[in-house]
Amino acid sequence: DTGVSQDPRHKITKRGQNVTFRCDPISEHNRLYWYRQTLGQGPEFLTYFQNEAQLEKSRLLSNRFSAERPKGSFSTLEIQRTEQGDSAMYLCASRKGSGNTIYFGEGSWLTVV
Amino acid sequence: KNEVEQSPQNLTAQEGEFITINCSYSVGISALHWLQQHPGGGIVSLFMLSSGKKKHGRLIATINIQEKHSSLHITASHPRDSAVYICAVGGQGAQKLVFGQGTRLTINP
């Protein structure tokens, strides 16, 4: 257990439904990241928060995706109108500063059927 | 061409063998990370380095900034070392990490 919690760990949803994932980072970590990983590939960057500010978003993050970190603590990643191509593991990570070790959660597996 | 390339993609070895996994990158970096991912998804950070060499137990990581290359070595490999090992780089001035595709390591008893 790295201290970064993600919920739910697994989600199966029908195409077109909305899903939301939650990440609770290590408490003193001000930087929070979302990544997406498909089978056999390394993670790909989605978005990054410093405290409550979303400072960077990947072009992978279409307008169906939205992420928030309202109080600079936990974060949510919502996918609207899910598509089969959204099936992947969504990883959250946090760190205290840019020069420090990064800690990953266990990931949230999404299967869109 | 990916910004971070790892080799080999798959590696199978016998218990006790010395293991080397390589990572080459094409961008300027502030730090390079070696990560371990077990089945089920969880990723654990093994090393973060920006120069030289680091050692932790049976694991050794080296980086050559001029050649844009890093290696992860495992001495006296053990079946519990079986996992996917991922190289990731943090670009200069960038917050995000760019990941290699991973190396799947299997150590047979």
mmCIF file of C-alpha atoms in Angstrom:
data_model
loop_
_atom_site.group_PDB
_atom_site.id
_atom_site.type_symbol
_atom_site.label_atom_id
_atom_site.label_comp_id
_atom_site.label_asym_id
_atom_site.label_seq_id
_atom_site.Cartn_x
_atom_site.Cartn_y
_atom_site.Cartn_z
ATOM 1 C CA ASP A 1 0.000 0.000 0.000
ATOM 2 C CA THR A 2 1.630 3.233 -1.213
ATOM 3 C CA GLY A 3 -0.839 5.494 0.571
ATOM 4 C CA VAL A 4 -2.591 6.619 -2.612
ATOM 5 C CA SER A 5 -6.126 5.224 -2.693
ATOM 6 C CA GLN A 6 -8.331 4.808 -5.707
ATOM 7 C CA ASP A 7 -12.004 3.903 -5.860
ATOM 8 C CA PRO A 8 -13.555 1.888 -7.325
ATOM 9 C CA ARG A 9 -10.868 -0.627 -8.217
ATOM 10 C CA HIS A 10 -13.005 -2.150 -10.944
ATOM 11 C CA LYS A 11 -15.953 -0.789 -12.895
ATOM 12 C CA ILE A 12 -17.930 -2.416 -15.667
ATOM 13 C CA THR A 13 -20.312 -0.082 -17.430
ATOM 14 C CA LYS A 14 -22.465 -0.023 -20.518
ATOM 15 C CA ARG A 15 -21.464 2.158 -23.406
ATOM 16 C CA GLY A 16 -22.959 5.592 -23.083
ATOM 17 C CA GLN A 17 -23.038 5.637 -19.291
ATOM 18 C CA ASN A 18 -21.056 8.066 -17.153
ATOM 19 C CA VAL A 19 -18.436 6.880 -14.684
ATOM 20 C CA THR A 20 -16.492 8.646 -11.971
ATOM 21 C CA PHE A 21 -13.257 7.595 -10.322
ATOM 22 C CA ARG A 22 -11.898 8.985 -7.103
ATOM 23 C CA CYS A 23 -8.306 9.350 -5.961
ATOM 24 C CA ASP A 24 -7.150 10.152 -2.449
ATOM 25 C CA PRO A 25 -3.468 11.118 -2.535
ATOM 26 C CA ILE A 26 -1.024 11.050 0.333
ATOM 27 C CA SER A 27 -2.147 13.887 2.542
ATOM 28 C CA GLU A 28 0.789 16.285 2.278
ATOM 29 C CA HIS A 29 1.237 15.785 -1.466
ATOM 30 C CA ASN A 30 0.265 18.886 -3.425
ATOM 31 C CA ARG A 31 0.836 17.375 -6.884
ATOM 32 C CA LEU A 32 -1.649 14.893 -8.274
ATOM 33 C CA TYR A 33 -1.591 13.141 -11.636
ATOM 34 C CA TRP A 34 -3.992 11.008 -13.659
ATOM 35 C CA TYR A 35 -2.646 8.498 -16.174
ATOM 36 C CA ARG A 36 -4.323 5.927 -18.411
ATOM 37 C CA GLN A 37 -2.844 2.524 -19.175
ATOM 38 C CA THR A 38 -3.998 -0.046 -21.698
ATOM 39 C CA LEU A 39 -2.857 -3.660 -21.780
ATOM 40 C CA GLY A 40 0.764 -4.100 -22.776
ATOM 41 C CA GLN A 41 1.479 -0.381 -22.822
ATOM 42 C CA GLY A 42 3.055 2.058 -20.437
ATOM 43 C CA PRO A 43 0.862 4.676 -18.754
ATOM 44 C CA GLU A 44 -0.074 7.804 -20.705
ATOM 45 C CA PHE A 45 -0.459 11.199 -19.098
ATOM 46 C CA LEU A 46 -3.971 12.601 -18.808
ATOM 47 C CA THR A 47 -3.848 15.561 -16.446
ATOM 48 C CA TYR A 48 -1.993 17.173 -13.550
ATOM 49 C CA PHE A 49 -3.041 19.239 -10.544
ATOM 50 C CA GLN A 50 -0.976 21.381 -8.259
ATOM 51 C CA ASN A 51 -3.143 21.882 -5.204
ATOM 52 C CA GLU A 52 -6.605 22.611 -6.640
ATOM 53 C CA ALA A 53 -5.371 24.068 -9.924
ATOM 54 C CA GLN A 54 -5.453 21.885 -13.033
ATOM 55 C CA LEU A 55 -2.234 22.993 -14.701
ATOM 56 C CA GLU A 56 -1.912 20.621 -17.622
ATOM 57 C CA LYS A 57 -4.224 18.459 -19.697
ATOM 58 C CA SER A 58 -3.282 15.968 -22.382
ATOM 59 C CA ARG A 59 -4.835 16.037 -25.827
ATOM 60 C CA LEU A 60 -5.952 12.501 -24.899
ATOM 61 C CA LEU A 61 -8.421 14.121 -22.528
ATOM 62 C CA SER A 62 -11.372 14.663 -24.824
ATOM 63 C CA ASN A 63 -14.305 16.848 -23.857
ATOM 64 C CA ARG A 64 -15.996 13.742 -22.428
ATOM 65 C CA PHE A 65 -13.367 13.666 -19.699
ATOM 66 C CA SER A 66 -13.270 16.048 -16.774
ATOM 67 C CA ALA A 67 -11.130 16.067 -13.679
ATOM 68 C CA GLU A 68 -11.412 18.090 -10.515
ATOM 69 C CA ARG A 69 -9.552 18.563 -7.289
ATOM 70 C CA PRO A 70 -11.864 20.953 -5.490
ATOM 71 C CA LYS A 71 -10.074 21.408 -2.183
ATOM 72 C CA GLY A 72 -6.587 20.408 -3.214
ATOM 73 C CA SER A 73 -6.973 17.020 -1.567
ATOM 74 C CA PHE A 74 -8.895 14.209 -3.307
ATOM 75 C CA SER A 75 -9.532 14.272 -7.035
ATOM 76 C CA THR A 76 -12.233 12.884 -9.294
ATOM 77 C CA LEU A 77 -12.020 11.843 -12.926
ATOM 78 C CA GLU A 78 -15.355 11.662 -14.739
ATOM 79 C CA ILE A 79 -15.913 10.096 -18.124
ATOM 80 C CA GLN A 80 -19.187 10.967 -19.792
ATOM 81 C CA ARG A 81 -20.899 8.911 -22.506
ATOM 82 C CA THR A 82 -18.327 6.132 -22.214
ATOM 83 C CA GLU A 83 -17.065 4.390 -25.324
ATOM 84 C CA GLN A 84 -15.438 0.980 -25.665
ATOM 85 C CA GLY A 85 -12.136 2.687 -26.377
ATOM 86 C CA ASP A 86 -12.227 4.132 -22.872
ATOM 87 C CA SER A 87 -11.623 0.658 -21.442
ATOM 88 C CA ALA A 88 -8.327 0.923 -19.609
ATOM 89 C CA MET A 89 -6.791 1.270 -16.187
ATOM 90 C CA TYR A 90 -6.879 4.773 -14.789
ATOM 91 C CA LEU A 91 -3.949 5.450 -12.508
ATOM 92 C CA CYS A 92 -3.617 8.218 -9.977
ATOM 93 C CA ALA A 93 -0.272 9.338 -8.599
ATOM 94 C CA SER A 94 0.885 11.986 -6.174
ATOM 95 C CA ARG A 95 4.097 13.587 -5.029
ATOM 96 C CA LYS A 96 5.149 16.292 -2.625
ATOM 97 C CA GLY A 97 7.237 18.293 -5.073
ATOM 98 C CA SER A 98 8.657 17.958 -8.557
ATOM 99 C CA GLY A 99 11.943 16.556 -7.278
ATOM 100 C CA ASN A 100 10.444 13.906 -5.065
ATOM 101 C CA THR A 101 9.435 10.304 -5.429
ATOM 102 C CA ILE A 102 6.100 9.729 -7.087
ATOM 103 C CA TYR A 103 3.593 7.361 -5.514
ATOM 104 C CA PHE A 104 0.983 5.505 -7.532
ATOM 105 C CA GLY A 105 -2.383 4.136 -6.554
ATOM 106 C CA GLU A 106 -3.500 0.618 -7.423
ATOM 107 C CA GLY A 107 -5.475 1.874 -10.372
ATOM 108 C CA SER A 108 -9.131 1.767 -11.373
ATOM 109 C CA TRP A 109 -9.942 -0.718 -14.096
ATOM 110 C CA LEU A 110 -12.720 0.367 -16.466
ATOM 111 C CA THR A 111 -14.443 -2.037 -18.826
ATOM 112 C CA VAL A 112 -17.003 -0.563 -21.201
ATOM 113 C CA VAL A 113 -19.330 -3.170 -22.708
ATOM 114 C CA LYS B 1 9.651 6.839 -32.541
ATOM 115 C CA ASN B 2 8.619 6.938 -28.891
ATOM 116 C CA GLU B 3 10.336 9.397 -26.595
ATOM 117 C CA VAL B 4 11.214 6.548 -24.216
ATOM 118 C CA GLU B 5 12.263 3.177 -25.553
ATOM 119 C CA GLN B 6 12.917 0.094 -23.443
ATOM 120 C CA SER B 7 14.641 -3.140 -24.324
ATOM 121 C CA PRO B 8 14.008 -5.963 -24.236
ATOM 122 C CA GLN B 9 10.204 -5.982 -24.235
ATOM 123 C CA ASN B 10 10.158 -9.461 -22.706
ATOM 124 C CA LEU B 11 12.857 -11.239 -20.759
ATOM 125 C CA THR B 12 12.815 -14.725 -19.294
ATOM 126 C CA ALA B 13 15.684 -15.938 -17.130
ATOM 127 C CA GLN B 14 16.556 -18.558 -14.561
ATOM 128 C CA GLU B 15 16.720 -17.833 -10.881
ATOM 129 C CA GLY B 16 20.096 -16.440 -9.916
ATOM 130 C CA GLU B 17 20.874 -14.813 -13.248
ATOM 131 C CA PHE B 18 22.064 -11.203 -13.569
ATOM 132 C CA ILE B 19 19.382 -9.131 -15.307
ATOM 133 C CA THR B 20 19.781 -5.931 -17.315
ATOM 134 C CA ILE B 21 16.945 -3.814 -18.673
ATOM 135 C CA ASN B 22 17.750 -0.819 -20.840
ATOM 136 C CA CYS B 23 16.038 2.507 -21.366
ATOM 137 C CA SER B 24 16.847 5.129 -23.988
ATOM 138 C CA TYR B 25 15.167 8.498 -24.221
ATOM 139 C CA SER B 26 15.219 11.292 -26.753
ATOM 140 C CA VAL B 27 14.225 14.341 -24.720
ATOM 141 C CA GLY B 28 16.032 16.472 -22.179
ATOM 142 C CA ILE B 29 15.106 15.302 -18.720
ATOM 143 C CA SER B 30 15.218 16.446 -15.137
ATOM 144 C CA ALA B 31 14.960 12.923 -13.711
ATOM 145 C CA LEU B 32 14.477 9.330 -14.753
ATOM 146 C CA HIS B 33 12.354 6.863 -12.819
ATOM 147 C CA TRP B 34 12.423 3.093 -12.707
ATOM 148 C CA LEU B 35 9.101 1.591 -11.677
ATOM 149 C CA GLN B 36 7.862 -1.931 -10.970
ATOM 150 C CA GLN B 37 4.348 -3.078 -11.819
ATOM 151 C CA HIS B 38 2.948 -6.377 -10.620
ATOM 152 C CA PRO B 39 -0.113 -8.127 -12.100
ATOM 153 C CA GLY B 40 -3.224 -6.314 -10.913
ATOM 154 C CA GLY B 41 -1.830 -2.903 -11.684
ATOM 155 C CA GLY B 42 -0.060 -1.392 -8.689
ATOM 156 C CA ILE B 43 3.071 0.571 -9.580
ATOM 157 C CA VAL B 44 5.925 1.016 -7.132
ATOM 158 C CA SER B 45 8.739 3.497 -7.576
ATOM 159 C CA LEU B 46 12.140 1.776 -7.418
ATOM 160 C CA PHE B 47 14.509 4.605 -8.250
ATOM 161 C CA MET B 48 14.535 8.245 -9.208
ATOM 162 C CA LEU B 49 17.856 9.419 -10.561
ATOM 163 C CA SER B 50 19.304 12.304 -12.524
ATOM 164 C CA SER B 51 22.951 11.249 -12.605
ATOM 165 C CA GLY B 52 25.300 8.432 -11.735
ATOM 166 C CA LYS B 53 24.207 5.291 -10.014
ATOM 167 C CA LYS B 54 21.886 4.182 -7.219
ATOM 168 C CA LYS B 55 21.690 0.854 -5.418
ATOM 169 C CA HIS B 56 18.955 -0.637 -3.294
ATOM 170 C CA GLY B 57 19.396 -4.217 -2.197
ATOM 171 C CA ARG B 58 19.818 -6.352 -5.295
ATOM 172 C CA LEU B 59 18.734 -3.554 -7.623
ATOM 173 C CA ILE B 60 21.109 -1.122 -9.286
ATOM 174 C CA ALA B 61 20.162 1.748 -11.572
ATOM 175 C CA THR B 62 22.569 3.748 -13.681
ATOM 176 C CA ILE B 63 22.126 6.700 -15.974
ATOM 177 C CA ASN B 64 24.327 8.289 -18.622
ATOM 178 C CA ILE B 65 22.975 11.752 -19.314
ATOM 179 C CA GLN B 66 25.224 12.408 -22.326
ATOM 180 C CA GLU B 67 24.118 9.182 -24.011
ATOM 181 C CA LYS B 68 20.498 9.532 -22.818
ATOM 182 C CA HIS B 69 20.518 5.991 -21.552
ATOM 183 C CA SER B 70 19.742 4.220 -18.321
ATOM 184 C CA SER B 71 19.984 0.631 -17.172
ATOM 185 C CA LEU B 72 18.328 -1.303 -14.391
ATOM 186 C CA HIS B 73 20.241 -4.311 -13.094
ATOM 187 C CA ILE B 74 19.011 -7.076 -10.840
ATOM 188 C CA THR B 75 21.610 -9.289 -9.208
ATOM 189 C CA ALA B 76 20.855 -12.831 -8.021
ATOM 190 C CA SER B 77 17.391 -12.693 -9.589
ATOM 191 C CA HIS B 78 14.516 -14.435 -7.845
ATOM 192 C CA PRO B 79 11.050 -15.517 -9.027
ATOM 193 C CA ARG B 80 9.520 -12.763 -6.896
ATOM 194 C CA ASP B 81 11.303 -10.249 -9.150
ATOM 195 C CA SER B 82 8.910 -11.273 -11.922
ATOM 196 C CA ALA B 83 7.021 -8.135 -12.888
ATOM 197 C CA VAL B 84 6.863 -5.419 -15.521
ATOM 198 C CA TYR B 85 9.632 -2.857 -15.156
ATOM 199 C CA ILE B 86 8.885 0.580 -16.544
ATOM 200 C CA CYS B 87 11.218 3.457 -17.288
ATOM 201 C CA ALA B 88 9.729 6.945 -17.122
ATOM 202 C CA VAL B 89 11.275 10.352 -17.631
ATOM 203 C CA GLY B 90 10.376 13.749 -16.294
ATOM 204 C CA GLY B 91 11.136 16.405 -18.873
ATOM 205 C CA GLN B 92 12.931 19.625 -18.081
ATOM 206 C CA GLY B 93 10.376 22.098 -16.848
ATOM 207 C CA ALA B 94 7.586 19.554 -17.267
ATOM 208 C CA GLN B 95 5.611 17.995 -14.466
ATOM 209 C CA LYS B 96 4.318 14.912 -16.222
ATOM 210 C CA LEU B 97 6.182 11.664 -16.722
ATOM 211 C CA VAL B 98 6.596 10.035 -20.115
ATOM 212 C CA PHE B 99 6.675 6.256 -19.854
ATOM 213 C CA GLY B 100 8.336 3.502 -21.798
ATOM 214 C CA GLN B 101 6.238 0.539 -22.818
ATOM 215 C CA GLY B 102 7.673 -1.649 -20.069
ATOM 216 C CA THR B 103 9.761 -4.799 -19.927
ATOM 217 C CA ARG B 104 8.024 -7.974 -18.800
ATOM 218 C CA LEU B 105 10.479 -9.974 -16.696
ATOM 219 C CA THR B 106 9.877 -13.612 -15.792
ATOM 220 C CA ILE B 107 12.283 -15.411 -13.491
ATOM 221 C CA ASN B 108 11.874 -19.166 -13.458
ATOM 222 C CA PRO B 109 12.862 -21.223 -10.416
#
